[in-house]
Amino acid sequence: MTVAVKDIRTEEMLLNMGPQHPSTHGVFRVVIRTDGEMVLESESHIGYLHRCFEKVAENNNYLQVVPYTDRMDYLCAMANNLGYAETVEKLAKIQVPERAQYIRVIATELNRIASHLMAFGTYGLDLGAVTPFLYAFRDREMILKIFEKLCGQRLNYSYIRVGGVTFDITDEILADAQRFCDYFDPVIIDEYDRLLSYNGIFISRTANVGVLPVDLAISYGVTGPSLRGSGLKRDLRKDEPYSIYNRFEFDVPVGTGEMGQLGDCWDRYMVRIREMRQSVRIIRQALKDIPPGDFCEKKAFRGVKPPKGEVYHKIEGARGEVGFYLVSDGSVKPYRLKARGPSFCNISVLDALTSRGDCMVADMVAIIGSLDIVMGEVDR
Amino acid sequence: MALSRPEIHAIVKERFGDGVVEDHPEARDPYIVVKPEILEDLAFFCRDEPRLRFDLLSSITGVDYPDRKMIEVIYCLDSTPSKHWLIAKVLLPRDDPRVASVEKVWRTADWHERETFDLLGVNFEGHHNLVRILCAEDWEGHPLRKDYVMPETYRGIKNVIY
């Protein structure tokens, strides 16, 4: 008996990816409607890690909120600490000592590198390249050792607080940071490029996949490396300098579309690699210029009581715009604290990227990985 | 070209006149309060007006004021070409907060509005799928309301309150 091709029945299938899935980087569920290997439509479901950070903040005083900000984007906790601290300082008009500003920049940029290393490593892992992950962790370990010396923590630092930083940076740690910079750039990053960036299989998995046009990205509120991958030069460190970022020289890498279309997964990936070089550049300048002096405003450390009022402040985290909207009623606790996590907006574009009919099931993983999300921040 | 906050407020007032209820250029972070009825027009105007070009919606959030019986919904707008920004608010009655959805203007508003609905119970009229996003679908109440009481049990599981 022979079966003609026209007799073979195909039908659409609903596929549930997550909440427990190794490449969703946390508990994230996508319901995918597939036709064979093609994704026709997807629908994201979030909220599995929701703990209502904003309500918790209302019940704690300004200092007690700091550890909760760590746990939003736990891969780049320094940036969250910094965003929160600067928001409160902006409202309470607290002047941060010069030395503390430099320490903040060094810590945040080191953390940005650690976070991008994680993104680099796990992205390779998602696409089947296991080796780069081990290299990334080898180097990330060096940064975590520096942080361990700096504040005793490896992940959730609570290091940058309202008024300054918790501990002074010692000469030994400065030397460690210098040693890391010399070790890392350019030798190690070039090695990454050879390992993964220009690997033929990697390029065919990522180039022309998940193309995110710049207008779509802006409309969905995508920020950070994912937006810059689409070719728009928007970096809050340059555009609206906060802290002391206007003193440093650095470039803002953007996607160029050199491997395929502008705004594809490879562009977003490559922006992160190039940003690591720029972060090293900033750290080098900060290490050279760091002045002696106080590392914190002692009075603010004992407790802050901002006047009645409200502010919105945003900084450039490793994943994009970290914003805090703070409403104070003049008491020791925030009346309302809204956290704008970049991952929340970045992941919302996923459905638009995968519902155009040109996405395969395997590309799903490549697209989620290239947006580099942290679910702790999406769900808060 | 980046405009200062009072300049932006002036452009909005010039177009909407009485639609702008309050203008606070002297506040720590300047903001305007607009009538809920004009919100959708304001959103389109802010995005399309060549002097403003607010193409990026940073966040939508809400604040509950039980003593004033009001809920404030706050829109933080950002402009990627001009690099200036604006904070616009609407004041809604607490017992029935309704405002037009701006989902058609900025697509990111979809999730932000769902979040505000979920946590504060603000109804965004015209939203295509206004369901809970962070809390479970069958969760009761809106946690960020000031009078919210955490339920003792959820689906038979006891909630531990510290």
XYZ file of C-alpha atoms in Angstrom:
542
model
C 0.000 0.000 0.000
C 1.387 3.382 -0.890
C 0.535 6.612 0.814
C 0.312 9.716 -1.303
C 1.811 12.914 0.090
C -1.607 14.549 0.048
C -2.896 11.928 2.479
C -0.443 12.869 5.191
C -2.292 14.959 7.686
C -0.501 17.778 9.483
C -1.978 19.849 12.230
C -0.989 22.694 14.456
C 0.251 21.861 17.892
C 0.307 23.839 21.118
C 3.600 23.432 22.879
C 4.316 24.539 26.399
C 7.863 25.761 27.008
C 8.625 26.270 30.660
C 8.044 27.316 33.433
C 10.926 24.959 34.231
C 13.136 25.018 31.182
C 16.930 25.322 31.111
C 17.026 28.033 28.483
C 14.348 30.357 29.780
C 16.865 31.543 32.401
C 14.430 31.179 35.252
C 10.769 30.383 35.615
C 9.186 31.704 32.471
C 6.499 30.052 30.388
C 5.824 30.487 26.697
C 2.937 28.789 24.977
C 3.932 28.186 21.387
C 1.594 27.352 18.518
C 3.625 25.367 16.028
C 3.185 24.018 12.570
C 5.870 21.382 12.252
C 9.155 23.141 12.948
C 7.733 26.640 12.498
C 6.476 28.804 15.320
C 3.249 30.500 14.288
C 2.557 32.373 17.463
C 3.734 32.539 21.027
C 2.305 33.846 24.238
C 4.444 34.661 27.269
C 3.340 34.110 30.828
C 5.271 35.675 33.657
C 4.797 36.132 37.363
C 6.141 32.851 38.707
C 8.721 34.680 40.837
C 6.466 37.522 41.887
C 7.008 38.595 45.487
C 5.709 42.149 45.228
C 8.925 43.983 45.897
C 7.005 47.242 45.734
C 4.762 46.278 48.644
C 7.732 45.006 50.641
C 9.447 48.361 50.100
C 6.471 50.193 51.580
C 6.868 48.235 54.795
C 10.586 48.762 55.266
C 12.688 51.839 55.853
C 14.962 53.298 53.205
C 18.021 51.295 54.255
C 16.167 48.019 54.574
C 14.991 48.227 50.969
C 18.539 47.932 49.581
C 18.844 44.106 49.911
C 15.552 43.694 48.040
C 16.888 45.677 45.096
C 19.762 43.157 44.884
C 17.319 40.386 44.327
C 15.673 41.969 41.318
C 18.460 41.691 38.786
C 20.725 39.428 40.777
C 23.317 39.207 38.002
C 23.935 42.928 38.039
C 22.982 43.797 41.591
C 25.357 46.763 41.801
C 23.416 48.634 39.134
C 20.176 48.133 41.036
C 21.790 49.281 44.262
C 23.128 52.308 42.455
C 19.798 53.132 40.850
C 17.956 52.933 44.135
C 20.614 54.830 46.102
C 20.728 57.636 43.546
C 16.937 57.916 43.519
C 16.805 58.428 47.266
C 19.797 60.774 47.138
C 18.121 62.812 44.419
C 15.032 63.293 46.560
C 16.867 63.832 49.839
C 19.550 66.010 48.190
C 22.414 64.001 49.653
C 25.893 64.744 48.343
C 27.979 61.639 47.900
C 31.737 61.948 48.546
C 33.973 61.971 45.497
C 35.753 58.755 46.382
C 32.475 56.929 46.845
C 31.428 57.981 43.330
C 34.565 56.426 41.875
C 34.121 53.241 43.899
C 30.538 53.053 42.660
C 31.622 53.342 39.048
C 34.329 50.701 39.443
C 31.962 48.294 41.191
C 29.119 48.832 38.720
C 31.317 48.425 35.663
C 32.949 45.281 37.060
C 29.486 43.947 37.708
C 28.424 44.841 34.177
C 31.310 42.755 32.853
C 30.351 39.862 35.148
C 26.775 40.098 33.948
C 27.741 40.202 30.272
C 30.067 37.237 30.858
C 27.097 35.334 32.206
C 25.054 36.356 29.166
C 27.880 35.309 26.858
C 28.415 31.968 28.587
C 24.807 30.928 28.881
C 24.042 32.065 25.349
C 26.648 29.664 24.039
C 25.217 26.981 26.296
C 21.687 27.595 25.002
C 22.900 27.096 21.455
C 24.906 23.990 22.218
C 28.404 25.409 22.733
C 29.404 24.237 26.201
C 33.045 25.314 26.268
C 32.641 29.135 26.240
C 30.508 28.829 29.348
C 33.451 27.407 31.283
C 35.732 30.174 30.041
C 33.175 32.812 31.004
C 32.847 31.407 34.486
C 36.604 31.239 34.919
C 36.800 34.988 34.341
C 33.609 35.874 36.151
C 35.079 34.137 39.172
C 37.885 36.704 39.246
C 35.363 39.531 39.471
C 33.385 37.737 42.165
C 36.620 37.296 44.154
C 37.158 41.046 43.947
C 33.608 41.661 45.178
C 34.121 39.138 47.949
C 37.102 41.112 49.158
C 35.171 44.349 48.716
C 32.000 43.519 50.619
C 32.036 39.844 51.590
C 29.366 38.913 49.060
C 29.517 37.164 45.732
C 26.040 37.786 44.363
C 23.723 40.051 46.344
C 26.058 42.787 47.433
C 23.939 45.534 49.043
C 27.215 47.392 48.666
C 26.062 50.699 47.247
C 23.777 52.340 49.758
C 22.175 55.707 50.214
C 25.046 58.088 50.983
C 27.960 56.085 49.612
C 29.255 52.544 49.819
C 29.515 50.207 52.805
C 33.264 49.612 52.882
C 36.229 51.517 51.574
C 38.138 50.079 48.659
C 41.642 49.039 49.697
C 44.830 49.351 47.671
C 44.904 45.591 47.391
C 41.467 45.515 45.747
C 42.446 48.353 43.431
C 45.491 46.330 42.407
C 43.274 43.284 41.875
C 40.943 45.286 39.651
C 43.903 46.621 37.689
C 45.256 43.105 37.291
C 41.881 41.912 36.082
C 41.700 44.698 33.469
C 45.173 43.893 32.181
C 44.371 40.219 32.038
C 40.953 40.620 30.456
C 41.320 43.200 27.739
C 42.296 42.680 24.973
C 43.674 39.130 25.284
C 40.699 37.328 26.804
C 37.979 39.136 24.877
C 39.823 38.364 21.643
C 39.809 34.771 22.778
C 36.030 34.918 23.194
C 35.719 36.277 19.685
C 37.709 33.342 18.365
C 35.815 30.880 20.535
C 32.278 31.939 19.820
C 31.612 35.272 18.112
C 33.055 34.345 14.723
C 32.359 30.633 14.950
C 30.583 29.505 11.789
C 27.950 27.392 13.525
C 27.240 30.139 16.019
C 26.813 32.689 13.255
C 24.408 30.492 11.339
C 22.375 29.972 14.494
C 22.142 33.691 15.312
C 22.575 35.837 12.196
C 19.265 36.838 10.563
C 17.405 35.261 13.472
C 14.968 37.267 15.588
C 15.485 40.523 13.730
C 14.281 43.385 15.912
C 13.732 46.585 13.923
C 14.550 49.712 15.874
C 11.051 51.232 15.786
C 9.534 48.025 17.127
C 12.159 47.930 19.866
C 11.387 51.486 20.969
C 7.650 50.899 20.845
C 8.073 47.915 23.157
C 10.281 49.889 25.523
C 13.325 47.720 24.855
C 16.475 49.334 26.271
C 20.094 48.481 26.914
C 22.215 46.200 24.712
C 19.085 44.738 23.107
C 18.089 48.182 21.813
C 21.628 49.102 20.830
C 21.820 45.844 18.913
C 19.140 47.329 16.654
C 21.481 50.183 15.836
C 20.227 52.969 18.102
C 22.915 54.709 20.133
C 21.093 55.141 23.393
C 23.070 54.754 26.569
C 22.023 56.676 29.646
C 25.642 56.844 30.754
C 26.257 59.067 27.735
C 22.858 60.634 27.053
C 21.860 61.657 30.556
C 25.027 61.155 32.593
C 24.367 60.235 36.191
C 26.942 59.727 38.948
C 30.274 60.800 37.401
C 30.002 59.098 34.030
C 30.532 62.363 32.164
C 34.183 62.282 33.247
C 35.055 59.100 31.423
C 35.815 58.492 27.809
C 34.101 55.525 26.260
C 32.244 54.548 23.133
C 28.756 53.158 22.831
C 28.861 50.060 20.614
C 25.805 49.483 18.447
C 24.681 46.701 16.156
C 25.984 46.941 12.624
C 24.303 44.067 10.890
C 27.686 42.786 9.713
C 26.686 39.101 9.826
C 23.124 39.479 8.634
C 20.315 41.933 9.103
C 20.591 44.801 11.553
C 19.083 43.897 14.902
C 19.442 40.143 14.715
C 20.519 37.929 17.592
C 24.174 38.126 16.596
C 24.109 41.934 16.770
C 22.619 41.908 20.247
C 25.180 39.354 21.348
C 28.075 41.295 19.858
C 27.053 44.568 21.509
C 27.579 42.882 24.872
C 31.028 41.619 23.930
C 32.038 45.082 22.720
C 30.574 46.716 25.794
C 32.853 44.671 28.006
C 35.846 46.349 26.368
C 34.322 49.763 27.046
C 33.647 48.858 30.662
C 37.285 47.902 31.076
C 38.182 51.290 29.587
C 36.020 53.067 32.160
C 37.462 51.030 35.036
C 41.009 51.824 33.937
C 40.273 55.559 33.959
C 38.514 55.350 37.313
C 41.394 53.402 38.855
C 43.806 56.060 37.670
C 41.792 59.012 38.973
C 40.342 57.691 42.213
C 40.923 60.325 44.909
C 41.483 59.712 48.623
C 38.764 60.714 51.052
C 35.565 59.496 52.617
C 33.692 56.577 51.159
C 30.324 57.467 52.620
C 28.192 60.222 54.041
C 28.040 58.959 57.646
C 24.835 60.792 58.488
C 22.910 59.187 55.637
C 24.100 55.763 56.756
C 22.354 56.100 60.096
C 19.021 56.661 58.400
C 17.429 58.864 55.793
C 14.185 60.759 55.834
C 13.667 62.403 52.470
C 11.270 65.361 52.359
C 7.780 65.003 50.947
C 7.921 64.687 47.203
C 8.486 62.328 44.338
C 11.196 61.611 41.793
C 11.870 59.325 38.891
C 15.466 58.398 38.309
C 16.969 56.053 35.780
C 20.377 54.578 35.196
C 21.903 52.228 32.666
C 22.036 48.731 34.095
C 23.570 45.754 32.317
C 20.206 45.026 30.679
C 18.923 48.523 30.096
C 17.153 51.308 31.837
C 16.791 50.634 35.568
C 14.299 53.188 36.819
C 12.852 53.904 40.234
C 9.811 56.040 40.906
C 9.851 57.062 44.542
C 7.055 58.805 46.417
C 7.915 59.999 49.896
C 5.483 61.264 52.501
C 8.297 62.535 54.727
C 8.466 59.437 56.921
C 11.228 56.861 57.299
C 9.563 54.464 54.857
C 8.883 55.013 51.153
C 5.211 55.750 50.524
C 5.510 54.077 47.146
C 8.469 52.722 45.272
C 8.050 51.573 41.718
C 10.872 49.657 40.084
C 11.108 49.664 36.315
C 13.092 46.601 35.398
C 14.587 46.544 31.921
C 14.017 42.784 31.573
C 10.277 43.271 32.043
C 10.052 45.445 28.938
C 12.699 43.561 26.978
C 10.938 40.216 27.277
C 7.588 41.699 26.278
C 8.876 42.025 22.710
C 9.369 38.235 22.478
C 5.827 37.508 21.271
C 6.175 40.072 18.501
C 9.505 38.586 17.395
C 8.286 35.012 17.257
C 4.818 35.516 15.813
C 5.877 36.639 12.341
C 6.007 33.130 10.920
C 9.754 33.112 10.205
C 10.828 31.664 13.522
C 11.654 28.011 14.073
C 11.291 26.186 17.369
C 15.052 26.092 17.868
C 15.241 29.856 17.219
C 12.973 30.458 20.185
C 15.863 29.579 22.475
C 18.258 31.759 20.494
C 15.902 34.744 20.725
C 15.184 34.428 24.459
C 18.908 34.093 25.149
C 19.795 37.102 23.018
C 17.396 39.328 24.978
C 19.339 38.342 28.117
C 16.618 38.438 30.740
C 16.728 37.858 34.447
C 13.417 36.593 35.716
C 13.979 37.984 39.198
C 13.631 41.395 37.637
C 10.756 40.599 35.299
C 8.553 39.416 38.150
C 10.013 41.492 40.985
C 16.920 69.130 20.439
C 16.427 68.529 24.125
C 13.886 70.825 25.716
C 13.729 71.747 29.373
C 10.844 70.447 31.439
C 8.996 73.819 31.678
C 9.266 74.201 27.890
C 7.700 70.774 27.394
C 4.928 71.619 29.847
C 4.282 74.844 27.938
C 3.941 72.976 24.632
C 1.448 70.563 26.178
C -0.529 73.412 27.768
C -0.576 75.341 24.515
C -2.257 72.382 22.817
C -4.605 71.197 25.555
C -5.345 74.353 27.551
C -7.719 73.410 30.355
C -6.933 69.732 29.873
C -3.832 70.315 31.967
C -5.133 70.617 35.511
C -1.902 71.221 37.375
C 1.618 72.179 36.376
C 4.488 71.773 38.806
C 7.690 72.963 37.160
C 9.231 73.770 40.544
C 8.879 70.249 42.005
C 11.974 68.118 42.629
C 10.955 66.233 39.514
C 8.599 68.436 37.463
C 5.289 66.930 36.452
C 1.909 67.809 35.025
C -1.529 66.528 35.950
C -4.001 66.132 33.120
C -7.682 65.311 32.884
C -8.302 61.586 32.288
C -10.476 62.418 29.257
C -7.604 63.892 27.264
C -5.089 61.184 28.098
C -5.318 59.296 24.839
C -5.062 62.473 22.758
C -2.175 63.624 24.903
C -0.384 60.329 24.320
C -0.744 60.604 20.542
C 0.265 64.264 20.660
C 3.364 63.549 22.766
C 4.473 60.817 20.404
C 3.770 62.567 17.110
C 4.480 66.244 17.822
C 7.842 66.948 16.123
C 9.090 69.128 18.983
C 8.380 66.451 21.601
C 8.736 63.030 19.969
C 8.206 60.954 23.091
C 8.657 57.595 21.430
C 9.619 55.575 24.492
C 7.271 54.924 27.364
C 9.531 54.214 30.324
C 6.888 53.141 32.755
C 3.309 53.362 33.879
C 2.721 53.195 37.565
C 0.079 54.017 40.092
C -0.075 55.356 43.633
C -2.962 54.858 46.005
C -4.058 57.741 48.256
C -6.881 56.454 50.472
C -7.154 59.712 52.453
C -7.743 61.733 49.273
C -9.839 58.872 47.832
C -7.710 59.049 44.727
C -5.487 56.841 42.646
C -2.771 58.509 40.651
C -1.579 56.918 37.439
C 1.833 58.156 36.408
C 3.288 58.017 32.900
C 7.039 58.493 32.458
C 7.792 59.389 28.864
C 11.169 59.486 27.250
C 12.367 60.640 23.875
C 15.192 58.752 22.197
C 15.904 61.348 19.465
C 15.594 64.454 21.662
C 16.702 62.967 24.994
C 14.201 64.865 27.108
C 11.442 63.513 29.259
C 8.091 64.201 30.802
C 6.087 62.931 33.733
C 2.337 63.126 33.282
C -0.251 62.071 35.815
C -3.955 61.484 35.884
C -6.023 61.499 39.061
C -8.783 58.905 39.217
C -11.484 58.262 41.814
C -10.443 55.410 44.044
C -13.733 53.515 43.980
C -13.887 53.320 40.178
C -10.541 54.129 38.548
C -10.905 54.156 34.755
C -8.705 55.666 32.128
C -8.172 55.111 28.423
C -5.523 52.620 27.406
C -2.476 53.952 25.552
C -1.616 50.528 24.209
C -2.169 51.735 20.639
C 0.377 54.507 21.093
C 3.198 52.559 22.711
C 3.000 48.790 22.589
C 4.951 48.436 25.808
C 1.900 49.941 27.556
C 0.215 46.554 27.173
C 2.217 44.921 29.958
C 2.612 48.052 32.054
C -1.155 48.562 32.098
C -1.744 44.942 32.962
C 0.680 45.321 35.850
C -1.040 48.458 37.123
C -4.409 46.738 36.796
C -3.097 43.701 38.648
C -1.488 45.529 41.540
C -3.744 48.572 41.883
C -6.993 47.699 40.172
C -6.993 50.491 37.604
C -9.182 49.723 34.592
C -7.636 50.670 31.303
C -10.484 51.018 28.860
C -9.836 49.697 25.393
C -7.024 47.355 26.445
C -7.294 44.159 24.402
C -6.442 41.736 27.183
C -6.632 43.300 30.628
C -5.892 40.302 32.835
C -3.567 39.794 35.765
C 0.070 39.517 34.805
C 2.141 39.063 37.967
C -0.316 37.605 40.472
C -2.136 34.327 39.855
C -5.297 34.586 37.744
C -7.564 33.752 40.663
C -5.827 36.047 43.150
C -8.171 38.350 45.007
C -7.610 42.027 45.661
C -4.949 44.426 44.471
C -1.808 44.237 46.631
C -0.570 47.794 46.232
C -3.767 49.336 47.552
C -3.007 50.732 50.978
C -5.919 48.897 52.603
C -5.012 45.524 51.111
C -5.047 42.640 53.540
C -3.137 39.518 52.618
C -5.532 36.556 52.473
C -4.919 33.910 55.095
C -5.044 31.050 52.669
C -4.637 30.623 48.949
C -6.141 27.461 47.451
C -5.960 25.778 50.820
C -2.303 26.725 51.359
C -1.704 28.770 54.477
C 0.070 32.076 53.900
C 2.763 32.703 56.453
C 2.763 36.331 57.514
C 5.906 37.418 59.291
